[in-house]
mmCIF file of C-alpha atoms and ligand atoms in Angstrom:
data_model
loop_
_atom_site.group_PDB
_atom_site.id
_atom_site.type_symbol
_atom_site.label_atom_id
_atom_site.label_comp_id
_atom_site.label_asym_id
_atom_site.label_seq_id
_atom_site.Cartn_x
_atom_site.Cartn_y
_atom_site.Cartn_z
ATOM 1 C CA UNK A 1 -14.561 -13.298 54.296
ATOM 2 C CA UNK A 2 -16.715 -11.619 51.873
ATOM 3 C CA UNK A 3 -15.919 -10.192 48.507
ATOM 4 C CA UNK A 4 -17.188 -8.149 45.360
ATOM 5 C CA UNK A 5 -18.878 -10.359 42.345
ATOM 6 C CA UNK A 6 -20.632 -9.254 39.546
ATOM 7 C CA UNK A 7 -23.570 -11.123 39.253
ATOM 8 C CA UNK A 8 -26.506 -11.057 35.901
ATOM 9 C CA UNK A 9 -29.917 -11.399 37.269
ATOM 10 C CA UNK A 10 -33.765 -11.777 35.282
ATOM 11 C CA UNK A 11 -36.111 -9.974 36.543
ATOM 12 C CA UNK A 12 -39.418 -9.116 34.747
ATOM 13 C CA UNK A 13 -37.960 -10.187 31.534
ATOM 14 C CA UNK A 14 -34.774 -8.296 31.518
ATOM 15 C CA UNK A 15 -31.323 -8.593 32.404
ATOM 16 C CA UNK A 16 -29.456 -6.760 34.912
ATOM 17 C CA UNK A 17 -26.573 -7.145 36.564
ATOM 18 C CA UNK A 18 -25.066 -5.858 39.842
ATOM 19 C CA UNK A 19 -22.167 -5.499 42.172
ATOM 20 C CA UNK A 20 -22.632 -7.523 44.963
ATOM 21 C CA UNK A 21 -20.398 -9.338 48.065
ATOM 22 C CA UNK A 22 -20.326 -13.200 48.341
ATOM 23 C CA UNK A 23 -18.373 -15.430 49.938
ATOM 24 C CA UNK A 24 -15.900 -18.812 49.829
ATOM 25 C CA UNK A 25 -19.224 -21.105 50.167
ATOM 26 C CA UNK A 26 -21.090 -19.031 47.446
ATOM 27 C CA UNK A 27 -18.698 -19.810 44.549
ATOM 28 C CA UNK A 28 -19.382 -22.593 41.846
ATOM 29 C CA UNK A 29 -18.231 -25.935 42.419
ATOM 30 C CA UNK A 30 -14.266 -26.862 41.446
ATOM 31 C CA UNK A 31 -11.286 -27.891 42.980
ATOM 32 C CA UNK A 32 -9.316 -24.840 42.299
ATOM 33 C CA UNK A 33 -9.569 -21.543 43.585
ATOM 34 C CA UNK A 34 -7.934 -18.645 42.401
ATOM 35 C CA UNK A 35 -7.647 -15.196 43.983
ATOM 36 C CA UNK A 36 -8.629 -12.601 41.004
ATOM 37 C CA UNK A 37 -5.922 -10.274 39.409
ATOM 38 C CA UNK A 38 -6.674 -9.591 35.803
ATOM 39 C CA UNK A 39 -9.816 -10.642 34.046
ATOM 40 C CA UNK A 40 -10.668 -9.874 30.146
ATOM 41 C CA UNK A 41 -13.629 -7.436 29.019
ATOM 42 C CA UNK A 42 -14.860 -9.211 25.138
ATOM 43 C CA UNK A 43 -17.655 -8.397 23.545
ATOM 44 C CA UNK A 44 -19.461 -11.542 24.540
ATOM 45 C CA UNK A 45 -18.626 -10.258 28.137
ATOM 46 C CA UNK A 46 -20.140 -6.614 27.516
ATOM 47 C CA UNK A 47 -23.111 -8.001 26.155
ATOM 48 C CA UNK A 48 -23.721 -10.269 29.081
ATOM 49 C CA UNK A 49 -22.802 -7.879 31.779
ATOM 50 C CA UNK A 50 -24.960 -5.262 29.731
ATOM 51 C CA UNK A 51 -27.802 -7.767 29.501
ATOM 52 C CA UNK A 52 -27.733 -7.886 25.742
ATOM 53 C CA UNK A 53 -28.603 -11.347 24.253
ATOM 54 C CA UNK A 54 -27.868 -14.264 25.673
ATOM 55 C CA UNK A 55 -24.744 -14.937 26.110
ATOM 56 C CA UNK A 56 -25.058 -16.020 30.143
ATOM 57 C CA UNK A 57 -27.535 -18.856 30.795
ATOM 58 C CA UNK A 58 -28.688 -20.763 34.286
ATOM 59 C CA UNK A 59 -29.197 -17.167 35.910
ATOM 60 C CA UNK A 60 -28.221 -15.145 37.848
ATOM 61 C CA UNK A 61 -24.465 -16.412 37.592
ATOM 62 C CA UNK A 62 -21.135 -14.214 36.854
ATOM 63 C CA UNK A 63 -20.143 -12.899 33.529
ATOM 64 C CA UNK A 64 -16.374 -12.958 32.117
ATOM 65 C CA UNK A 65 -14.703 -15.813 30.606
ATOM 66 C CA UNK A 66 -11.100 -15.497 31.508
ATOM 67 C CA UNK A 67 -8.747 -14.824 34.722
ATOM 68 C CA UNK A 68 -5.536 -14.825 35.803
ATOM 69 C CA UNK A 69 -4.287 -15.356 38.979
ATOM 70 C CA UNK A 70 -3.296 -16.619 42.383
ATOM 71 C CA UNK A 71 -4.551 -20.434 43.305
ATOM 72 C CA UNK A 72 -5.375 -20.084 47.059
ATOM 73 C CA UNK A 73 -7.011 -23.453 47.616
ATOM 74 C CA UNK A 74 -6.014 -26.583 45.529
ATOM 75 C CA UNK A 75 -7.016 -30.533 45.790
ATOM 76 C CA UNK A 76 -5.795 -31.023 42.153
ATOM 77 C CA UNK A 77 -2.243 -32.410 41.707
ATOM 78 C CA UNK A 78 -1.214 -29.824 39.075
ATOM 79 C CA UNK A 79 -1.818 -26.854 40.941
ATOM 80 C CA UNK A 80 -0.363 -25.553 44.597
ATOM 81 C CA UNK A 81 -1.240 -22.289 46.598
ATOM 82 C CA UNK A 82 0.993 -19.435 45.242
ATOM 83 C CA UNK A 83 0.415 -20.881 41.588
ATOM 84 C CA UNK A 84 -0.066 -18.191 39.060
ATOM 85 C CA UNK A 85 -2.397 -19.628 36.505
ATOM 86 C CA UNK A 86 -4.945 -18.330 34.019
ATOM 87 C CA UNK A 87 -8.376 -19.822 32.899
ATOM 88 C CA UNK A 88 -10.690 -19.923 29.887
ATOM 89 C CA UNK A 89 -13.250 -22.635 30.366
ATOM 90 C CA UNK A 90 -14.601 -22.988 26.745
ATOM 91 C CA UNK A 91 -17.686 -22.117 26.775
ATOM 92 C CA UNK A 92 -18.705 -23.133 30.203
ATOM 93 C CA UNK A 93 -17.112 -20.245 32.606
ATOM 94 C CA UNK A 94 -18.746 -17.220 32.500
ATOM 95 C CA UNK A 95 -21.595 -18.904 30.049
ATOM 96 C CA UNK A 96 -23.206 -21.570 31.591
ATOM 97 C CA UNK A 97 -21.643 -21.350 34.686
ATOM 98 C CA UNK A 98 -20.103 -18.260 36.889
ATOM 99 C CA UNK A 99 -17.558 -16.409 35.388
ATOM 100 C CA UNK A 100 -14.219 -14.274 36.229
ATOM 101 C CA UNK A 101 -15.708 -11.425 37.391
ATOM 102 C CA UNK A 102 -15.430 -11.840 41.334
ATOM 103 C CA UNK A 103 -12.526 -11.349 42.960
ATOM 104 C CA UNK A 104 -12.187 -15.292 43.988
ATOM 105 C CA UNK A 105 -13.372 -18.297 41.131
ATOM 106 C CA UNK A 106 -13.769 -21.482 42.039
ATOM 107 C CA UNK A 107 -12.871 -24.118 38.415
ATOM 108 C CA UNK A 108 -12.392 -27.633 37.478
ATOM 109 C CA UNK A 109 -8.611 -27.913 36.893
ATOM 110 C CA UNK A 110 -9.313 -28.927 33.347
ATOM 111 C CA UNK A 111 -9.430 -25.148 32.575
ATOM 112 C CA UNK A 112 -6.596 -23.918 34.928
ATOM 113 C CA UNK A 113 -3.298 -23.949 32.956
ATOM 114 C CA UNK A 114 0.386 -21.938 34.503
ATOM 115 C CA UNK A 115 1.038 -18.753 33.415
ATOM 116 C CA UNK A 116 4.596 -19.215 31.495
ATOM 117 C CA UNK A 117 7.417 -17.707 34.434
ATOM 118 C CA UNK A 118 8.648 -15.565 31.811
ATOM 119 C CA UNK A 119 5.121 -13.596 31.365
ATOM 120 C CA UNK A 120 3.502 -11.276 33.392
ATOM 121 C CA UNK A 121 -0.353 -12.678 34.308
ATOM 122 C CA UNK A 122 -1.719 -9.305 32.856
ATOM 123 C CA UNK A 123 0.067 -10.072 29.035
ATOM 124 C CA UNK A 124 -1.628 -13.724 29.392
ATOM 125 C CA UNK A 125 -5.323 -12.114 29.628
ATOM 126 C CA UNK A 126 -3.982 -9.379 27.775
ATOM 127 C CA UNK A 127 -3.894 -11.341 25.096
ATOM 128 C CA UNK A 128 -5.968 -14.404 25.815
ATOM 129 C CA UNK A 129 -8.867 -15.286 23.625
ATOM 130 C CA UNK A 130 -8.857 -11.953 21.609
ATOM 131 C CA UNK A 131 -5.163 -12.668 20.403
ATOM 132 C CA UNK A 132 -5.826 -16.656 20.632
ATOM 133 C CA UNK A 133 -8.622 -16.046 18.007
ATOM 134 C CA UNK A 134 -6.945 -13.707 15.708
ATOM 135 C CA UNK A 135 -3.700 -16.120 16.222
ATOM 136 C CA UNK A 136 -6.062 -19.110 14.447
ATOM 137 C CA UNK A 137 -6.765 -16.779 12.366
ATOM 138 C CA UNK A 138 -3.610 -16.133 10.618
ATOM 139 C CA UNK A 139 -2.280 -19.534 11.483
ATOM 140 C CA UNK A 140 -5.533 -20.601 8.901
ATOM 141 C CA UNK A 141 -3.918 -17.683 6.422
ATOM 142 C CA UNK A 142 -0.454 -19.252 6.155
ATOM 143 C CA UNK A 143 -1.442 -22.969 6.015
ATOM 144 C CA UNK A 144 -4.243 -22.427 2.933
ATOM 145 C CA UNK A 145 -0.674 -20.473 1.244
ATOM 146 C CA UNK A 146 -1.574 -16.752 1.609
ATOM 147 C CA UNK A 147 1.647 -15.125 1.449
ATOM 148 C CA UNK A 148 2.836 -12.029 1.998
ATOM 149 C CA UNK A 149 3.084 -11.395 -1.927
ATOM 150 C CA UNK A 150 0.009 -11.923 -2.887
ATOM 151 C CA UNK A 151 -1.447 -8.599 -1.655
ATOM 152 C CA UNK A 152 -3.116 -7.164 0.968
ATOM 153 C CA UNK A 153 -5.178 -8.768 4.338
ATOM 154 C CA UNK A 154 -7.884 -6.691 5.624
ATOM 155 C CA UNK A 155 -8.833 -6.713 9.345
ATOM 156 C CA UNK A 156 -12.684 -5.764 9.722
ATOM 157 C CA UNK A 157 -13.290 -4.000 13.327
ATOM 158 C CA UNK A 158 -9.952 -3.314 13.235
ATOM 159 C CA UNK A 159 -10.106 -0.993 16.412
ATOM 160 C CA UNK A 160 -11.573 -3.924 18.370
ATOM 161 C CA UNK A 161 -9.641 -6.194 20.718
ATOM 162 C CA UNK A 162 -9.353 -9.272 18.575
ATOM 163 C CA UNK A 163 -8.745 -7.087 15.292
ATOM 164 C CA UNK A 164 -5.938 -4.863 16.865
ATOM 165 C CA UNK A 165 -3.884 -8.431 17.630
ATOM 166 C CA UNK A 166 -4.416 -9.867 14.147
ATOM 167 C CA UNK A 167 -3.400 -5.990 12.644
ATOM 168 C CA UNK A 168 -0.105 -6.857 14.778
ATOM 169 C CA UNK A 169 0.541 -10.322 14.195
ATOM 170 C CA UNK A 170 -0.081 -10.069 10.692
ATOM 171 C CA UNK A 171 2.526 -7.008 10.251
ATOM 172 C CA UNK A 172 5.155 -8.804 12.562
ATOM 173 C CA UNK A 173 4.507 -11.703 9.750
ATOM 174 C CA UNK A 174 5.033 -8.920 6.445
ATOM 175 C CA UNK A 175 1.633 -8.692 5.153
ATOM 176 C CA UNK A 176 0.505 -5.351 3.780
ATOM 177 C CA UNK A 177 -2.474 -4.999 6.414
ATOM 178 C CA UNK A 178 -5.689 -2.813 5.036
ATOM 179 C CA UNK A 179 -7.374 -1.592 8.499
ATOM 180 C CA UNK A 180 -11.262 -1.332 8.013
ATOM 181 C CA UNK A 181 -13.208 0.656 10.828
ATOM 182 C CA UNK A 182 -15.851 2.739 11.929
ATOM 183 C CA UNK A 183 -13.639 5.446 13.421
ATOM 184 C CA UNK A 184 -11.119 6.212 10.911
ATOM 185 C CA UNK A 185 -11.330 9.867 11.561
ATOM 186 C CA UNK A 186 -10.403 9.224 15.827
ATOM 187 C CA UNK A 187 -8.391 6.267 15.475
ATOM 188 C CA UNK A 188 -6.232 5.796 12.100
ATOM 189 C CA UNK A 189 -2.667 7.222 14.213
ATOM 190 C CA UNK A 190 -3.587 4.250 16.468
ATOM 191 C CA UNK A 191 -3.742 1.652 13.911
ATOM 192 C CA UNK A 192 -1.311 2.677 11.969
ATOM 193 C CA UNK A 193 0.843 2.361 15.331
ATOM 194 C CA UNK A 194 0.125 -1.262 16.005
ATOM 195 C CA UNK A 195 1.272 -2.371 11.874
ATOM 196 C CA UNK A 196 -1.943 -1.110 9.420
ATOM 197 C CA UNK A 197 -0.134 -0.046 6.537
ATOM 198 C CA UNK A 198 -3.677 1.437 5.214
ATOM 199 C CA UNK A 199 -6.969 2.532 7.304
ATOM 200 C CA UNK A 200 -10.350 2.424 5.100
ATOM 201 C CA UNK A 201 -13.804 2.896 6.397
ATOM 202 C CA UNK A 202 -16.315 0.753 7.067
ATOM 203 C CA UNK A 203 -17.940 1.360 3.728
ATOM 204 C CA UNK A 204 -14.734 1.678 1.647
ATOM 205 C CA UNK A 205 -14.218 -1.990 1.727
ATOM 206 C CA UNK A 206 -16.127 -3.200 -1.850
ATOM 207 C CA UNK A 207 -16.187 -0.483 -3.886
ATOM 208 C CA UNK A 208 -19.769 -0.626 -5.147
ATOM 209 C CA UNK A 209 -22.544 -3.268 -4.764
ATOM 210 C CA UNK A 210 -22.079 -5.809 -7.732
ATOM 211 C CA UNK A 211 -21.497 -9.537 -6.700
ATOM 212 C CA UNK A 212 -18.019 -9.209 -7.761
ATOM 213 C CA UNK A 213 -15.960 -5.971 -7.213
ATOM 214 C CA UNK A 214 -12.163 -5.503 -7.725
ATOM 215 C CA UNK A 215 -10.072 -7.516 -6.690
ATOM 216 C CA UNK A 216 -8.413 -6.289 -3.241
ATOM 217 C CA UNK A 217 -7.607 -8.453 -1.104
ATOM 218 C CA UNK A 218 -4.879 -11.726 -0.945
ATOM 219 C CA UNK A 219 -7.082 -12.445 2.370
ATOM 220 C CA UNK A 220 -9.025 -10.970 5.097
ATOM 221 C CA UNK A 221 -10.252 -11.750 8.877
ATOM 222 C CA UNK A 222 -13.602 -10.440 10.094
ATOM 223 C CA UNK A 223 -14.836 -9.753 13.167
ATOM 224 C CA UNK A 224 -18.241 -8.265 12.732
ATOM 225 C CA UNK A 225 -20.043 -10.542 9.940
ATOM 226 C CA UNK A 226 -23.028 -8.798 8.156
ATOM 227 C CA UNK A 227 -23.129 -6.971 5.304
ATOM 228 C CA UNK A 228 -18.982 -6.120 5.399
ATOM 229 C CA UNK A 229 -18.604 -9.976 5.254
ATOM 230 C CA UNK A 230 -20.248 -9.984 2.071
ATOM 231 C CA UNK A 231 -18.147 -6.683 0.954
ATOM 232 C CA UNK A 232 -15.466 -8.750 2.039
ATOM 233 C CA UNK A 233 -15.762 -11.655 0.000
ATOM 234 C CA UNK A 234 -17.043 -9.910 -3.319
ATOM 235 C CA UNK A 235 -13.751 -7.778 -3.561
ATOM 236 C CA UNK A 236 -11.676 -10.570 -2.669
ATOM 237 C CA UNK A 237 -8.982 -12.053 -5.104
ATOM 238 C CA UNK A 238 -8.451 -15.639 -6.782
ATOM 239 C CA UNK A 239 -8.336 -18.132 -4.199
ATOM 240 C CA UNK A 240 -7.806 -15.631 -1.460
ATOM 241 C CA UNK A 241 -9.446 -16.871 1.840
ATOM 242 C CA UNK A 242 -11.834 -15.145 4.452
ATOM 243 C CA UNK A 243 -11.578 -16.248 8.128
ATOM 244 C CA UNK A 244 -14.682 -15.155 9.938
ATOM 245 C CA UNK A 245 -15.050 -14.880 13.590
ATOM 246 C CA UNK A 246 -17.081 -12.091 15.294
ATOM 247 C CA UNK A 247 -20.843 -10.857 15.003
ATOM 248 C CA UNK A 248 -20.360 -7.060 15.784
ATOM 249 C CA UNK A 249 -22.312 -5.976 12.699
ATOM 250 C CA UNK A 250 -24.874 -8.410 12.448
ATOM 251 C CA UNK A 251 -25.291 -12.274 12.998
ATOM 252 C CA UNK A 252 -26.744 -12.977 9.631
ATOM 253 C CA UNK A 253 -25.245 -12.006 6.031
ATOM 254 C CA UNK A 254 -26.079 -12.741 2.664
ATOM 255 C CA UNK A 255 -24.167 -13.423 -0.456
ATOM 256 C CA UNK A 256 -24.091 -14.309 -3.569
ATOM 257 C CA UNK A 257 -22.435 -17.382 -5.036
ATOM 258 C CA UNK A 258 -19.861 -15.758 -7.251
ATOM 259 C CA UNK A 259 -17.079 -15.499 -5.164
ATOM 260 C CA UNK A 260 -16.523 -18.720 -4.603
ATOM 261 C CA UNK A 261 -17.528 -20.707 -7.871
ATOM 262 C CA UNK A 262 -15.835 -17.661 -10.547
ATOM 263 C CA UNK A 263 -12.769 -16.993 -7.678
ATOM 264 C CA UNK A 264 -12.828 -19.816 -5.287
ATOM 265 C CA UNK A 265 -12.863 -17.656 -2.197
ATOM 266 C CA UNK A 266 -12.744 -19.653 0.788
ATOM 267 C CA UNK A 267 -14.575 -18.770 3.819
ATOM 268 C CA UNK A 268 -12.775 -20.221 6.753
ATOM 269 C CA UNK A 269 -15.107 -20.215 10.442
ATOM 270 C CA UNK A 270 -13.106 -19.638 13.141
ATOM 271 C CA UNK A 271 -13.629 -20.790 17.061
ATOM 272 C CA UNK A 272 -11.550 -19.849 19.581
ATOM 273 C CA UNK A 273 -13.393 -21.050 22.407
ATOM 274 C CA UNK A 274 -11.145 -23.554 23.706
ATOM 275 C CA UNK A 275 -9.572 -23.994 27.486
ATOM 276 C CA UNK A 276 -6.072 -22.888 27.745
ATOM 277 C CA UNK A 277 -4.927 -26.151 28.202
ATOM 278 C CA UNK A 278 -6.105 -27.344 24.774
ATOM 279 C CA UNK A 279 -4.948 -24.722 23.090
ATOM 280 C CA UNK A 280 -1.913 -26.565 21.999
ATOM 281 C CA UNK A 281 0.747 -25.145 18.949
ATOM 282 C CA UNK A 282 -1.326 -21.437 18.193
ATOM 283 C CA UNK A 283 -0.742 -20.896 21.460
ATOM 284 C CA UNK A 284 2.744 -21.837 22.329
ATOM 285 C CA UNK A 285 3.591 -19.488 19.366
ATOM 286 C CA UNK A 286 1.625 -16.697 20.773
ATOM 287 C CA UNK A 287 4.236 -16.868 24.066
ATOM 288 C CA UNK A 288 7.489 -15.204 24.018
ATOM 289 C CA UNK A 289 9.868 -15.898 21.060
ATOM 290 C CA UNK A 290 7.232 -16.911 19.202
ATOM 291 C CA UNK A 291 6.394 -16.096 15.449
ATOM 292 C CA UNK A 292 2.848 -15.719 16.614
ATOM 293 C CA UNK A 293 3.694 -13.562 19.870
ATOM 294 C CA UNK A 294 1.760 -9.998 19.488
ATOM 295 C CA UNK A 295 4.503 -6.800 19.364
ATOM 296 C CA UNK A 296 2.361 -4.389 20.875
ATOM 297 C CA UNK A 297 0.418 -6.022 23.654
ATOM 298 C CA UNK A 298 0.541 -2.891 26.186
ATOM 299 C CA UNK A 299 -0.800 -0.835 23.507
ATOM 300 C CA UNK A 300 -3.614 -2.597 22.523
ATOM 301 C CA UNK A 301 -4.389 -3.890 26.291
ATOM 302 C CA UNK A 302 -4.921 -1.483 29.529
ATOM 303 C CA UNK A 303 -6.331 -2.040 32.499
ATOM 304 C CA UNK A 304 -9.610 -0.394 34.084
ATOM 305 C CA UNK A 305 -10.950 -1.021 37.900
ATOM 306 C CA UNK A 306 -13.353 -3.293 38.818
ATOM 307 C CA UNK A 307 -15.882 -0.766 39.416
ATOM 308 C CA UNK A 308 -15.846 0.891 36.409
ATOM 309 C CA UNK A 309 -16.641 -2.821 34.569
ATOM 310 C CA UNK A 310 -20.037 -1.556 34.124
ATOM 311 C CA UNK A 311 -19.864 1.938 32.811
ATOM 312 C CA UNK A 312 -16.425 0.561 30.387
ATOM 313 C CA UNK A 313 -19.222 -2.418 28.853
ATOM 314 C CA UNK A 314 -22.153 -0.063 28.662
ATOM 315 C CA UNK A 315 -19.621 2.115 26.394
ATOM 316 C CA UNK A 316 -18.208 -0.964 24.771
ATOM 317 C CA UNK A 317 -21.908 -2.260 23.141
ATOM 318 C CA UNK A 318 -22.945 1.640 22.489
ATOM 319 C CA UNK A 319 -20.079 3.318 20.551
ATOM 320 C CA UNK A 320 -16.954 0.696 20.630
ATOM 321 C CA UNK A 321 -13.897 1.157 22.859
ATOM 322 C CA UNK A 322 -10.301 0.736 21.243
ATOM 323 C CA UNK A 323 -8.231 -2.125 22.146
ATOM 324 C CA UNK A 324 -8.819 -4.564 24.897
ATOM 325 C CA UNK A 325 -9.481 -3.558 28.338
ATOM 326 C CA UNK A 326 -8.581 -6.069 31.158
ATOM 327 C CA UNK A 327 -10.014 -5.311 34.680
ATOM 328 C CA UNK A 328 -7.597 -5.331 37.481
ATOM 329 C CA UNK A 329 -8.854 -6.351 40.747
HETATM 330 N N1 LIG B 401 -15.366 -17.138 17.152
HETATM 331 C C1 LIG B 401 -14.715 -16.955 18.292
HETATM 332 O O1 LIG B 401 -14.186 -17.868 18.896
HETATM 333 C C2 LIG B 401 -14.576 -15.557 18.824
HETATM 334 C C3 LIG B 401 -13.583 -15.261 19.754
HETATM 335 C C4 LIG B 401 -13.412 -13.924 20.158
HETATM 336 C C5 LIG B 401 -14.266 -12.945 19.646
HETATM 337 N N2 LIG B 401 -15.269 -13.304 18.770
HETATM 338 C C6 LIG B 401 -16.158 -12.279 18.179
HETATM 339 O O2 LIG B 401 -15.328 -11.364 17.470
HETATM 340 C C7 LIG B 401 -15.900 -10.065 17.509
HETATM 341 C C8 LIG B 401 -14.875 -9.090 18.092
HETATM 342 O O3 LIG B 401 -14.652 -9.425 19.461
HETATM 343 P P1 LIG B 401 -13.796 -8.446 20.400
HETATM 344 O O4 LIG B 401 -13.851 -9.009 21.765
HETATM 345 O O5 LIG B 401 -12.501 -8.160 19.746
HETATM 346 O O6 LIG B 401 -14.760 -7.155 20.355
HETATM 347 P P2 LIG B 401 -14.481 -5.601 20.441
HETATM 348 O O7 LIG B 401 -13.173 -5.336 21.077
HETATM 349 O O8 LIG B 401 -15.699 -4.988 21.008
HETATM 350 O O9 LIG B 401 -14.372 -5.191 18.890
HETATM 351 C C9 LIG B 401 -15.471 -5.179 18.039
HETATM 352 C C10 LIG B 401 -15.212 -4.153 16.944
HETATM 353 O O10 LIG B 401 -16.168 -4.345 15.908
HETATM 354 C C11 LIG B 401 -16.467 -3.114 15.292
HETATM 355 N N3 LIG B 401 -17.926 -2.926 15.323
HETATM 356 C C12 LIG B 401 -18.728 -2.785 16.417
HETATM 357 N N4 LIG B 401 -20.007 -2.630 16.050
HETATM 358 C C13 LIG B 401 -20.027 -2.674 14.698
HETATM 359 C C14 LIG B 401 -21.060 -2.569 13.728
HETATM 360 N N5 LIG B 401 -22.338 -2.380 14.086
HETATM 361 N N6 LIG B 401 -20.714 -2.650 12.414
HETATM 362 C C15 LIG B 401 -19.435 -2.846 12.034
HETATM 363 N N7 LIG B 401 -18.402 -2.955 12.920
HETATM 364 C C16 LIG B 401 -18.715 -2.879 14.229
HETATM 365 C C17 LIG B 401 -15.759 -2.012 16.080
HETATM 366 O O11 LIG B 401 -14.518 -1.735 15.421
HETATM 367 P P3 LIG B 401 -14.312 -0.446 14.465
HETATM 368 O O12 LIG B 401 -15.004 0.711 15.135
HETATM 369 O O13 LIG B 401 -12.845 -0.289 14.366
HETATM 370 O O14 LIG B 401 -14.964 -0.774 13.136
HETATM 371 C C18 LIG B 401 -15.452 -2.704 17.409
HETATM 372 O O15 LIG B 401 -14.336 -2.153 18.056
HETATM 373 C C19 LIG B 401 -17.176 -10.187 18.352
HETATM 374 O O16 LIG B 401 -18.269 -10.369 17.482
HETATM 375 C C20 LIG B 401 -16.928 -11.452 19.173
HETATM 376 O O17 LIG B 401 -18.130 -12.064 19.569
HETATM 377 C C21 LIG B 401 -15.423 -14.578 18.354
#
């Protein structure tokens, strides 16, 4: 039987990747293997498949970290043919190893976990390690005592996948949410749809360049880094506290020391590369009845067809896409 893979390749110094057909024997080693449904589009995924940085290594191999759906061939004692299960192999599937996008995978069963009965295997990826992310996000927020009372939370990149579930969460939660983004004229309806009480742009989020601004924000979660992280942080308040988790805007920043010795700002890294089954309390609360469990998930999330994976990342890494699009195969 052969089927349809996306596969990187480097030739002459660049990276390119194409659609080709494989087969069982042709897949990476595991003792799982799961017939393709639903598989994620990230950044980290549109740069690979795009052939921007370096996000795939030990080429040519398959881009996309996370899949859901049907095991077809098992020797592990946790998982039978007909299973529905999703994976996210830290970061070993789809970046040192092949990735989702094929319609079979072949994975260690350390990275397999059941898709909950109750859920549909699209909502899983749907949310998966956009929401997961933004989910440690906030989690961070409420155990260093950010409450709702104690003003606003900006979202950087708030159109982006990972933004647009911590814009929701946060909401479902009470916060005032400040939505910063690039496309405030195109997309503010959209924001305001999924819980922004306020959308700024990009450059409205300091105010002016002095180390310390006003004092706007009770907290804030970034996804781009750069030169808004440092807006960020000089126009946040008194001990408010900055998770940080994407590189959209730059991989670098600089800042100066003000924030956090004259208003002990805390800047709180965030990593949500973790296998599903290690992901533990955030994401039990991210499944249904949960206080962490995303309101608008089929707003935020739509699907697109395999073939169009290419043309959907090359528009991704040029002008930004809204929301989270999840391939169906
Ligand atoms: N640490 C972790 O574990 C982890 C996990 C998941 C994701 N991430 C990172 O988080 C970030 C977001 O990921 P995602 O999958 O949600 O990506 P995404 O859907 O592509 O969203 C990224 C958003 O960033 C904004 N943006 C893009 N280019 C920008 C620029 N040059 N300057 C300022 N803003 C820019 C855009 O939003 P607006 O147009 O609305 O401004 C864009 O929609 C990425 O950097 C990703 O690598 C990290």
């Amino acid at each position: 039987m052969k089927f349809k893979a996306i596969k990187l390749y480097e030739e002459n110094g660049k990276r390119i990747s194409r659609m080709i057909e494989q087969t069982i024997d042709d897949l990476a080693p595991g003792d799982v293997v799961i017939q393709s449904q639903y598989a994620a589009v990230n950044y980290k995924d549109a740069r690979a498949v795009t052939g921007v940085g370096k996000v795939l290594s030990n080429l040519p191999a398959v881009p996309g970290v996370e899949v859901a759906g049907l095991v077809v061939e098992s020797s592990n004692d946790q998982f039978k043919v007909g299973d529905v299960v999703t994976v996210q192999g830290g970061r070993e599937f789809g970046m040192r190893r092949d990735g989702a996008y094929s319609e079979y995978v072949r994975v260690p069963g350390s990275w397999v976990a059941h898709v909950p009965e109750d859920t549909d295997p699209f909502e899983s990826v749907a949310m998966g390690l956009a929401a997961y992310t933004s989910a440690l996000a906030v989690d961070e927020l409420l155990l260093r005592g950010v409450k709702p009372e104690h003003g606003p939370i900006l979202v950087t990149g708030a159109t982006g996948g990972s933004s647009s579930f911590a814009i929701d969460m946060l909401a479902g939660l009470g916060y005032r949410v400040v939505a910063s983004t690039g496309k405030k004229d195109t997309e503010a309806a959209y924001l305001k749809s999924i819980g922004a009480a306020e959308v700024i742009g990009r450059d409205e989020i300091a105010g002016g360049d002095k180390s310390l601004e006003e004092q706007r924000w009770a907290g804030a979660i970034d996804a781009v880094g750069g030169k808004p992280l440092d807006d960020v942080l000089r126009s946040t308040k008194q001990r408010g506290v900055v998770c940080a988790f994407g590189n959209a805007a730059g991989e670098t920043f600089s800042t100066s020391i003000y924030p956090f010795i004259l208003r002990a700002v805390s800047l709180v890294g965030i990593n949500g590369n973790h296998p599903v089954p290690t992901r533990g309390g955030v994401w039990q609360r991210m499944q249904k009845g949960g206080d962490l469990r995303p309101k608008h998930i089929h707003q935020i999330a739509y699907t697109i067809a395999f073939d169009d994976l290419k043309s959907h990342c090359d528009k991704l890494i040029s002008s930004g896409v809204r929301g989270r699009a999840v391939v169906q195969f």
